[in-house]
Coordinates of C-alpha atoms and ligand atoms in Angstrom, one line a residue:
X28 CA -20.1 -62.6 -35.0
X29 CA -22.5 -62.9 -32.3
X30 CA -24.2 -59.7 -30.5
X31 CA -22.9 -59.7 -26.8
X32 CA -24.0 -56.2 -25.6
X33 CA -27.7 -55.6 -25.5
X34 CA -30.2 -53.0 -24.2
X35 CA -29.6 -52.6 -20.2
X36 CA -31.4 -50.0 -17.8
X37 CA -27.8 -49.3 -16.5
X38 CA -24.3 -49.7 -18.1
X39 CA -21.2 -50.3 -15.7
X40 CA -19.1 -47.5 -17.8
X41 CA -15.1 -48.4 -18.1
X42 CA -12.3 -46.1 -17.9
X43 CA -11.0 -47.3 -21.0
X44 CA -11.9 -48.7 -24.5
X45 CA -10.9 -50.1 -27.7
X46 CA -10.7 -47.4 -30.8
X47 CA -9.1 -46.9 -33.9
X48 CA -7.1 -43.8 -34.1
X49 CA -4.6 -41.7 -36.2
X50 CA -2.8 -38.9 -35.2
X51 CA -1.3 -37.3 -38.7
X52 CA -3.5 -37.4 -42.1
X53 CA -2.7 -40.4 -43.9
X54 CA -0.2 -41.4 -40.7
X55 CA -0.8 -44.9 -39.3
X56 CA -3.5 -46.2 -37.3
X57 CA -3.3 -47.6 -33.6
X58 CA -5.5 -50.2 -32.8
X59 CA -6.3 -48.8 -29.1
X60 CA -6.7 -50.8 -26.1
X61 CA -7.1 -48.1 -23.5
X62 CA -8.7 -44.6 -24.8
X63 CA -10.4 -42.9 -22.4
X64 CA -14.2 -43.1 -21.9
X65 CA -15.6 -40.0 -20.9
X66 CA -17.0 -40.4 -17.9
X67 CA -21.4 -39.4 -17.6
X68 CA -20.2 -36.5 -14.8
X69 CA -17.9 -35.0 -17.6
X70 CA -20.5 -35.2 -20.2
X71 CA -21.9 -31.7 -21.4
X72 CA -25.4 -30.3 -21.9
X73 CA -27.3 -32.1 -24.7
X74 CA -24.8 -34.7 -24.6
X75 CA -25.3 -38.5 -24.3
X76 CA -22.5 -41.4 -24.3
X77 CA -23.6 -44.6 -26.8
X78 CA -22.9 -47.7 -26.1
X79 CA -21.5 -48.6 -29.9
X80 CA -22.0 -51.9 -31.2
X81 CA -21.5 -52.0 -34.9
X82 CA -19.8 -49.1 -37.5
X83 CA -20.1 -49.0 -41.0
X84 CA -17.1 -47.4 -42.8
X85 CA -17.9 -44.9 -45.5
X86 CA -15.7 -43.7 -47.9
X87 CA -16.1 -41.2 -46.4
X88 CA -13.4 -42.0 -43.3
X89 CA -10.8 -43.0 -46.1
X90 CA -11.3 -39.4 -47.6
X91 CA -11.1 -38.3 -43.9
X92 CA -8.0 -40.1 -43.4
X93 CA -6.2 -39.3 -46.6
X94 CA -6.9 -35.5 -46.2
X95 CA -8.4 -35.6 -49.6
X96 CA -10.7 -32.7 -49.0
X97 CA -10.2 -28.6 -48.6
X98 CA -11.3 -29.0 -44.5
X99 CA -9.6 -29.9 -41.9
X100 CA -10.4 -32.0 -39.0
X101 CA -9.7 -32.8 -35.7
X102 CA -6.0 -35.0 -34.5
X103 CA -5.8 -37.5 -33.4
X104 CA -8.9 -38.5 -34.8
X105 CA -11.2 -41.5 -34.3
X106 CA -12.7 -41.9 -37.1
X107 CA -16.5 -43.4 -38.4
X108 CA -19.9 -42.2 -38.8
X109 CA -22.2 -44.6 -39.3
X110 CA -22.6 -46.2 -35.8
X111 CA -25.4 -48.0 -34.1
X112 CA -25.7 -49.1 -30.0
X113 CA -27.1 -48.0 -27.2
X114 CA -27.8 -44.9 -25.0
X115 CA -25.6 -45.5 -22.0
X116 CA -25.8 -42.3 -20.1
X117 CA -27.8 -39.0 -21.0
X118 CA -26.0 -35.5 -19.9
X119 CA -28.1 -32.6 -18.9
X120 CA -30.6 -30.8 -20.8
X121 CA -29.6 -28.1 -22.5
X122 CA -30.3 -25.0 -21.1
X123 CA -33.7 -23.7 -21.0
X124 CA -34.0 -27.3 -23.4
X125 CA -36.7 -29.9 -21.9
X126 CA -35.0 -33.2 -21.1
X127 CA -34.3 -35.6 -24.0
X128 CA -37.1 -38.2 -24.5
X129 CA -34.3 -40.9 -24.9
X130 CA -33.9 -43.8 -22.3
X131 CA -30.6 -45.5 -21.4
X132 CA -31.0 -48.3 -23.3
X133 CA -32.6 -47.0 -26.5
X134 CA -31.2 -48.8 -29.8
X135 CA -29.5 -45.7 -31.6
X136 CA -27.6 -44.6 -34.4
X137 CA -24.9 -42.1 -34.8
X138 CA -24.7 -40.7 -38.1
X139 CA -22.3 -37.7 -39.6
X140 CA -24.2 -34.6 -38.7
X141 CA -23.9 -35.2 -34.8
X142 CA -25.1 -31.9 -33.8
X143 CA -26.5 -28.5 -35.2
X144 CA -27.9 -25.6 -33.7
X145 CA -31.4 -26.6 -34.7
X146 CA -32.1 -22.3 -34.5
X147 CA -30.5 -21.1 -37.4
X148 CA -32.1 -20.5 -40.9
X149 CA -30.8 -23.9 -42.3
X150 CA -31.8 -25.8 -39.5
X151 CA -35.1 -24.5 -39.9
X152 CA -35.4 -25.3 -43.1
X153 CA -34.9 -28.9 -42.6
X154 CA -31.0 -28.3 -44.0
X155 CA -29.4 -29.2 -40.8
X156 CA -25.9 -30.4 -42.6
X157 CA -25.4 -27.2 -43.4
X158 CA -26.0 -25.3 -40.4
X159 CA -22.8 -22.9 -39.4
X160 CA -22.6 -24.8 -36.1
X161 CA -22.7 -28.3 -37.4
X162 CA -20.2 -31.0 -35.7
X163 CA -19.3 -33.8 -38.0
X164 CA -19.0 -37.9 -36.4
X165 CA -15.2 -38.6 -36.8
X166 CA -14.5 -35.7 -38.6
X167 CA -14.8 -32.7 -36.0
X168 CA -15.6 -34.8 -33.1
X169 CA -14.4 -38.3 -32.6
X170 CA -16.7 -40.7 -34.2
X171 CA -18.1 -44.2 -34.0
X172 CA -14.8 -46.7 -34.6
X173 CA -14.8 -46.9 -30.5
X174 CA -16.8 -48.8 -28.3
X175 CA -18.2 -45.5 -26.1
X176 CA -18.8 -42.5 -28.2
X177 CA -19.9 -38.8 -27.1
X178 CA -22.9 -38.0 -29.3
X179 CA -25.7 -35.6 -28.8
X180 CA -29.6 -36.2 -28.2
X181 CA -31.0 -33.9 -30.4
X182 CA -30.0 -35.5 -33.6
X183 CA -29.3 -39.1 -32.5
X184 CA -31.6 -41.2 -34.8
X185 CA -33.9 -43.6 -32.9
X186 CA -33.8 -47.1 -34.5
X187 CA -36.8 -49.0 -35.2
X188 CA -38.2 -52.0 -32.7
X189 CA -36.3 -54.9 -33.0
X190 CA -34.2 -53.5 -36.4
X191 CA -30.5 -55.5 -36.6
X192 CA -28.2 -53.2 -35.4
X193 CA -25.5 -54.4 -37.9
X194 CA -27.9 -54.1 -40.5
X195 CA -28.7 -50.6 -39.6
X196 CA -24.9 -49.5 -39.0
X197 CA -24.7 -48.4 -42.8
X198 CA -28.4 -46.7 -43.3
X199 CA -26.7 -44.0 -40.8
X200 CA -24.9 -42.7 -43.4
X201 CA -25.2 -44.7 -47.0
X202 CA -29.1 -44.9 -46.7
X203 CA -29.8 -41.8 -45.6
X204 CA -27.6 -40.1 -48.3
X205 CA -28.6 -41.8 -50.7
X206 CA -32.5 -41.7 -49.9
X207 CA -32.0 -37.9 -49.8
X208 CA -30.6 -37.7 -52.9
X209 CA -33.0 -39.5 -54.8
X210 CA -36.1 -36.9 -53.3
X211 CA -33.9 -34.3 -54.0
X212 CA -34.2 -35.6 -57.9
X213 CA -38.1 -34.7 -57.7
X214 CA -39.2 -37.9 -60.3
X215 CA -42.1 -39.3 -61.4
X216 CA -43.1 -43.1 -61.2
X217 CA -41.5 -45.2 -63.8
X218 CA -38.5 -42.5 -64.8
X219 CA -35.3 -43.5 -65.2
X220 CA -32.2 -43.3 -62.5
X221 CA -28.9 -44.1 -63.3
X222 CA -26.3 -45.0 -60.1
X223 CA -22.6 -44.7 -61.3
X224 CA -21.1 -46.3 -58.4
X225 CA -23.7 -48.6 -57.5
X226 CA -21.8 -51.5 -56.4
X227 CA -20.7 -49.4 -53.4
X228 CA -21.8 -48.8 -50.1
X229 CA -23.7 -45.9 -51.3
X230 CA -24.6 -47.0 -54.9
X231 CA -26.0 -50.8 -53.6
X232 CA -28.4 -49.4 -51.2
X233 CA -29.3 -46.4 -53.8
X234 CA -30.6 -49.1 -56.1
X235 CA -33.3 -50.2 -54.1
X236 CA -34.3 -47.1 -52.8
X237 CA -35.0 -46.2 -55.8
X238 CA -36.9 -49.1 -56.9
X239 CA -38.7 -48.8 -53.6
X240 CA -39.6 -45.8 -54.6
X241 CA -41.0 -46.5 -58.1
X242 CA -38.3 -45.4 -60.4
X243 CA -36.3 -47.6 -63.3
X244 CA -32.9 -48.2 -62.8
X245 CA -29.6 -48.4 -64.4
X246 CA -26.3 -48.7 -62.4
X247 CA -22.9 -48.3 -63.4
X248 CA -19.6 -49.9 -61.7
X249 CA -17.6 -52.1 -62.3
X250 CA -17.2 -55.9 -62.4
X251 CA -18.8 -59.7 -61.9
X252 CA -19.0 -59.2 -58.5
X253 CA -21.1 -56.1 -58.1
X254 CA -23.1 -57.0 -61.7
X255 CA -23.6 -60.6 -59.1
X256 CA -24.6 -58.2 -56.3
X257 CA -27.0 -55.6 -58.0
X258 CA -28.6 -58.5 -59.6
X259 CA -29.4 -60.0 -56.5
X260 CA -31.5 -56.4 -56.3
X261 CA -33.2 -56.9 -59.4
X262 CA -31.5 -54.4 -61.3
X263 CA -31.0 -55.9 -64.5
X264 CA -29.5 -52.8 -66.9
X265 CA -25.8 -52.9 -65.4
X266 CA -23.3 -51.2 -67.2
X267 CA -19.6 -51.8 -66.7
X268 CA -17.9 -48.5 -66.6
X269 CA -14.5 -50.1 -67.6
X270 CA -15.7 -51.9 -70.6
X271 CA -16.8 -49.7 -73.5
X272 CA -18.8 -46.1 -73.8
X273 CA -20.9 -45.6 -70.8
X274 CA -22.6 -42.6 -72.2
X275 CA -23.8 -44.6 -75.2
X276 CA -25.1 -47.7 -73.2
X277 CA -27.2 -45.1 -71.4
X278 CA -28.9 -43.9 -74.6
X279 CA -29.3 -47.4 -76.1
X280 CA -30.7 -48.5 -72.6
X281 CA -33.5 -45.3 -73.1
X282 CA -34.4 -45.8 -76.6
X283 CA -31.9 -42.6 -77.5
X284 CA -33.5 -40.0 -75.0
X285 CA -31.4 -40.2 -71.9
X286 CA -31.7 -40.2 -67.9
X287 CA -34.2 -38.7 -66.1
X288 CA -31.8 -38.3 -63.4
X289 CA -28.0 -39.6 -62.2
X290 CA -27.8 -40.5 -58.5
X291 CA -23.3 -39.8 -58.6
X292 CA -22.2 -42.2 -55.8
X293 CA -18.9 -42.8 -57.5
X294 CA -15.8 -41.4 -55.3
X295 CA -14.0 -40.8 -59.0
X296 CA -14.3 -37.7 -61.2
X297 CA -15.4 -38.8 -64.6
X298 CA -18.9 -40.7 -63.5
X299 CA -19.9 -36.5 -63.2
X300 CA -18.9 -35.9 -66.8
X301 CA -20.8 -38.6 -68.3
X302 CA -23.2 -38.1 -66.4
X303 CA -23.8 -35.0 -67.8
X304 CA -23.6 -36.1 -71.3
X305 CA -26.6 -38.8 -70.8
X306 CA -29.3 -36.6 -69.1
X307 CA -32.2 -35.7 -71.1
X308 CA -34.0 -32.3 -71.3
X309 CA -34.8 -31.9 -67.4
X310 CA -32.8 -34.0 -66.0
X311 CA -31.2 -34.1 -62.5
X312 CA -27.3 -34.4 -61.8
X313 CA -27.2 -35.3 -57.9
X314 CA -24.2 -34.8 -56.8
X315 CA -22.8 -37.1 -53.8
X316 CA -19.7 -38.5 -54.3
X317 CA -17.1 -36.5 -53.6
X318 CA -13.5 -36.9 -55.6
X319 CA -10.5 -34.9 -54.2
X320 CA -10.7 -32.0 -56.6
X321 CA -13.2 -33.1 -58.4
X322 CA -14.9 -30.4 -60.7
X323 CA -18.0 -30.5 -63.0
X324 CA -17.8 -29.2 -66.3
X325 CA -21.0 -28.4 -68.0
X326 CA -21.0 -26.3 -70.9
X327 CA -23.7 -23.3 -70.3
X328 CA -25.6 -23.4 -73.8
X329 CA -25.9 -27.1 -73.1
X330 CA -27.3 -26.8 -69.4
X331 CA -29.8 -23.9 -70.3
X332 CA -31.3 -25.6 -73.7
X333 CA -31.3 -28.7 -71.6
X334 CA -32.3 -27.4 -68.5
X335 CA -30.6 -29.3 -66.9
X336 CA -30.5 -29.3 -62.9
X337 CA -27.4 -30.2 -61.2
X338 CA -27.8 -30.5 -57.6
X339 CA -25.2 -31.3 -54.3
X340 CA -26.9 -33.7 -51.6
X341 CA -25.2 -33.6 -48.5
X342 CA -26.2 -36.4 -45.8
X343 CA -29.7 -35.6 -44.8
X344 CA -31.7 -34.8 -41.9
X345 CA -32.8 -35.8 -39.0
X346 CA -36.6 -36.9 -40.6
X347 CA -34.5 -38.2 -43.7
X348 CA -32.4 -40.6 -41.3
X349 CA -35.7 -41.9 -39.7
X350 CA -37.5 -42.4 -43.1
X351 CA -34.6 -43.9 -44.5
X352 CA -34.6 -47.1 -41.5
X353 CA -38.1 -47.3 -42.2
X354 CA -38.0 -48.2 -45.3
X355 CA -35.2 -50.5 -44.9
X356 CA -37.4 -52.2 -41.3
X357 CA -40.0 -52.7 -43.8
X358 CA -38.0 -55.0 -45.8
X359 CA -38.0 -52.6 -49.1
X360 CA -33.9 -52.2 -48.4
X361 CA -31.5 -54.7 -47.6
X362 CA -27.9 -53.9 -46.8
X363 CA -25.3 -56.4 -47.9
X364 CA -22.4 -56.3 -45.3
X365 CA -19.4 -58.4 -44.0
X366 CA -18.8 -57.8 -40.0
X367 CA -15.4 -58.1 -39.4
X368 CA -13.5 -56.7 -35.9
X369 CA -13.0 -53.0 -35.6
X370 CA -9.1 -53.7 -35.5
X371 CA -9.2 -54.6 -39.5
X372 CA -10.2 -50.6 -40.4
X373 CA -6.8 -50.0 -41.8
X374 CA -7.1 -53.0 -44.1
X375 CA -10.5 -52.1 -45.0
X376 CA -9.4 -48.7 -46.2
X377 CA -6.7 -50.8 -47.9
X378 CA -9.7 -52.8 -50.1
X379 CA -12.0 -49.3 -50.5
X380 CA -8.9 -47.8 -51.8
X381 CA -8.2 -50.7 -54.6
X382 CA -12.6 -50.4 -55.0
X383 CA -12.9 -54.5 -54.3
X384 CA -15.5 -53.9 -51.8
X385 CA -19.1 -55.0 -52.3
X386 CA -21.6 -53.6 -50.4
X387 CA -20.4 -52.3 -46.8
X388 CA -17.6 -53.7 -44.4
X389 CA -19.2 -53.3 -41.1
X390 CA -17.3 -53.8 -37.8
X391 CA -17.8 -54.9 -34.3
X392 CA -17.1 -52.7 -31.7
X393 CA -18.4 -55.0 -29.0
Ligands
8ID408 O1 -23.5 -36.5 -48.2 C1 -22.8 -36.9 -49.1 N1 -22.8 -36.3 -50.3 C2 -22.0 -38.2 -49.0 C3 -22.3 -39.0 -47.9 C4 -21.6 -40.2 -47.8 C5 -20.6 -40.5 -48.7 C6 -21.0 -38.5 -49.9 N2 -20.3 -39.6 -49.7 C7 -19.3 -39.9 -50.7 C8 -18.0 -40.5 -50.2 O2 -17.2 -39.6 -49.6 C9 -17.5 -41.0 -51.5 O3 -16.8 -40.0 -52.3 O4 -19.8 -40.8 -51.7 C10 -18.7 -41.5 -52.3 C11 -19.0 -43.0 -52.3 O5 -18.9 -43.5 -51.0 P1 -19.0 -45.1 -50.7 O6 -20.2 -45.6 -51.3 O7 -18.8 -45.3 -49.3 O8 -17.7 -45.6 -51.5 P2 -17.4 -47.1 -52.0 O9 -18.1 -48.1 -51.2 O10 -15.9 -47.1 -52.2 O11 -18.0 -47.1 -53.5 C12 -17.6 -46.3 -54.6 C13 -18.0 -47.0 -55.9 O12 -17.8 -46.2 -57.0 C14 -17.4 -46.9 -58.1 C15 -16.4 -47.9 -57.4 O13 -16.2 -49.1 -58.2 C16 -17.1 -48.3 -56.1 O14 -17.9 -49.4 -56.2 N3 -16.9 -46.1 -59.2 C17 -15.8 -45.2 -59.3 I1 -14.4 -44.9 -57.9 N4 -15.7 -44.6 -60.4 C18 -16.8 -44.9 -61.1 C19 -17.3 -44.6 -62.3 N5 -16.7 -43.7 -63.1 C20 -17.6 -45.9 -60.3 N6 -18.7 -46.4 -60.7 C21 -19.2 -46.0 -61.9 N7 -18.5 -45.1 -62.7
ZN409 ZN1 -20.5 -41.6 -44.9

């Protein structure tokens, strides 16, 4: 699909839109054809309305959808999180806040954490996701499967000159998660990562950070199609999760010692339990995939003698996001996607659900 909608000085902002929207977890979808814009005199302080142009869609909006987690969010919802466009109009400065340095026009992305209070302990810490105050794309707030979203300047993610914006739809989320997750592992050069769920939007973009970033990889899905796909990466230790014991493979793969560290991307329970079985002494267990009620059992001699470190990675922040599409401007990271138009969401969800998705479905909101 061809880009139509580019940076402007001025956008002539519509009453209405196209969205995707349910009203009732798990409920149907409507395809909107005329949900209100907000208007730029209705905006609020620290708000800006984007311009979207392309969405990923994360696994994360089918959990959404499905209700599969202990929060709630907002009804009717519109959904998405991983949105890039253009700034269309900027609301006022916060109070006391100096005016945003965005420019209508500016190629941005809208990722999950839209806003925190940038004050609190967390925030100053450089753990925004977890500030109290956090507002969540398409989860708390409506989100990016619309064509003019309410966002907010403080933590909209500036995207690098001249960067696709289809290509950086899924970074806002996947890559920046992901990328994340893999500092949070703290490895050396050369150590060894295994992905469980790597042929996923996540898991294909967590294999080449990683070998970006120096480490030896082993993923684990499932399938010719991804094994196809994560080859085309270079990762050439692919184990299929489906076929055999996972747990040995690892150990064969490491001459007997185990992972230095498990990057879990898989939306199912039992990658976490393996996982656990095929770390070595030291070893990381990031955990990032979320299962509904998905628990981790590790046995307490075995985590002390082992020492092992298990670890949850939510999103990342707002110097995360920006290193993240750096890396993947420089050519290190390469998303595979398939655009198709923002009314196939439900039958998207449809193919994450059955896992027969390679790499990320991104749509066109233009
Ligand atoms: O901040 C976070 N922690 C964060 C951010 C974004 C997404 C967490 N997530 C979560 C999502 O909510 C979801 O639970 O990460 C998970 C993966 O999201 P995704 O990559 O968007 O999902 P996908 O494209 O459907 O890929 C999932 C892959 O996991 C494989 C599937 O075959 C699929 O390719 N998989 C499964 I399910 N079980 C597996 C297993 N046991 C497995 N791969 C290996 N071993
Ligand atoms: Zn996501």
């Amino acid at each position: 699909m061809v880009q139509t909608i580019f940076s402007q000085t001025s956008y002539e902002i519509p009453l209405t839109q196209k969205a995707v929207t349910f009203a009732k977890t798990h409920g149907p979808h409507t395809i909107e054809t005329a949900w209100p814009v907000t208007q730029p005199k209705d905006l609020k302080p620290g708000e800006v309305l984007v311009r979207v142009v392309y969405t990923g869609v994360c696994h994360t909006d089918l959990h959404a959808w499905l209700g599969d987690w202990p929060l709630e969010n907002k009804l009717p919802l519109v959904g998405g999180h991983e949105g890039s466009g253009y700034v269309a109009f900027i609301g006022p400065p916060l109070a006391g806040a100096e005016p945003s340095t965005l420019k209508v026009g500016d190629a941005v992305g809208i990722k999950w954490l839209a806003d925190s209070c940038l004050h609190c302990e967390e925030c100053n810490k450089g753990y925004e996701s977890s500030c109290a105050k956090a507002q969540n794309s398409g989860f708390s707030i409506d989100g990016s499967f619309q064509q003019w979203a309410v966002s907010y300047a403080a933590h909209l993610t500036p995207l690098p000159a001249g960067f696709p914006l289809e290509a950086a739809a899924p970074i806002l989320c996947a890559g920046v998660t992901v990328y994340k997750a893999i500092k949070e592992a703290a490895l050396l050069s050369g150590e060894v990562v295994v992905i469980p769920g790597a042929g996923g939007g996540l898991g294909h973009l967590a294999v080449q950070y990683a070998k970006a970033m120096g480490y030896r990889v082993i993923a684990i899905d499932s399938g010719a199609e991804k094994e196809k796909l994560l080859a085309s990466y270079g990762v050439t230790d692919f184990i299929d999760y489906m076929k055999g014991d996972v747990v040995k493979a690892v150990n064969d793969l490491t001459g007997g010692v185990g992972a230095h560290a498990a990057i879990v991307v898989a939306s199912g329970a039992q990658a976490y339990e393996q996982a656990l079985q095929y770390l070595r002494p030291h070893g990381a267990l990031i955990c990032v995939g979320m299962p509904p009620n998905g628990d981790i059992k590790a046995n307490v001699f075995w985590t002390v003698v082992k020492s092992h470190r298990i670890i949850g990675s939510y999103v990342g922040n707002r110097q995360d996001a920006i290193e993240a599409l750096d890396i993947a401007a420089a050519g290190k990271v390469h998303t595979t996607f398939t655009i198709e138009d923002l009314s196939a969401l439900p039958s998207v969800f449809e193919r994450m659900k059955a896992l027969t998705l390679n790499g990320r479905i991104v749509l066109d909101c233009q």
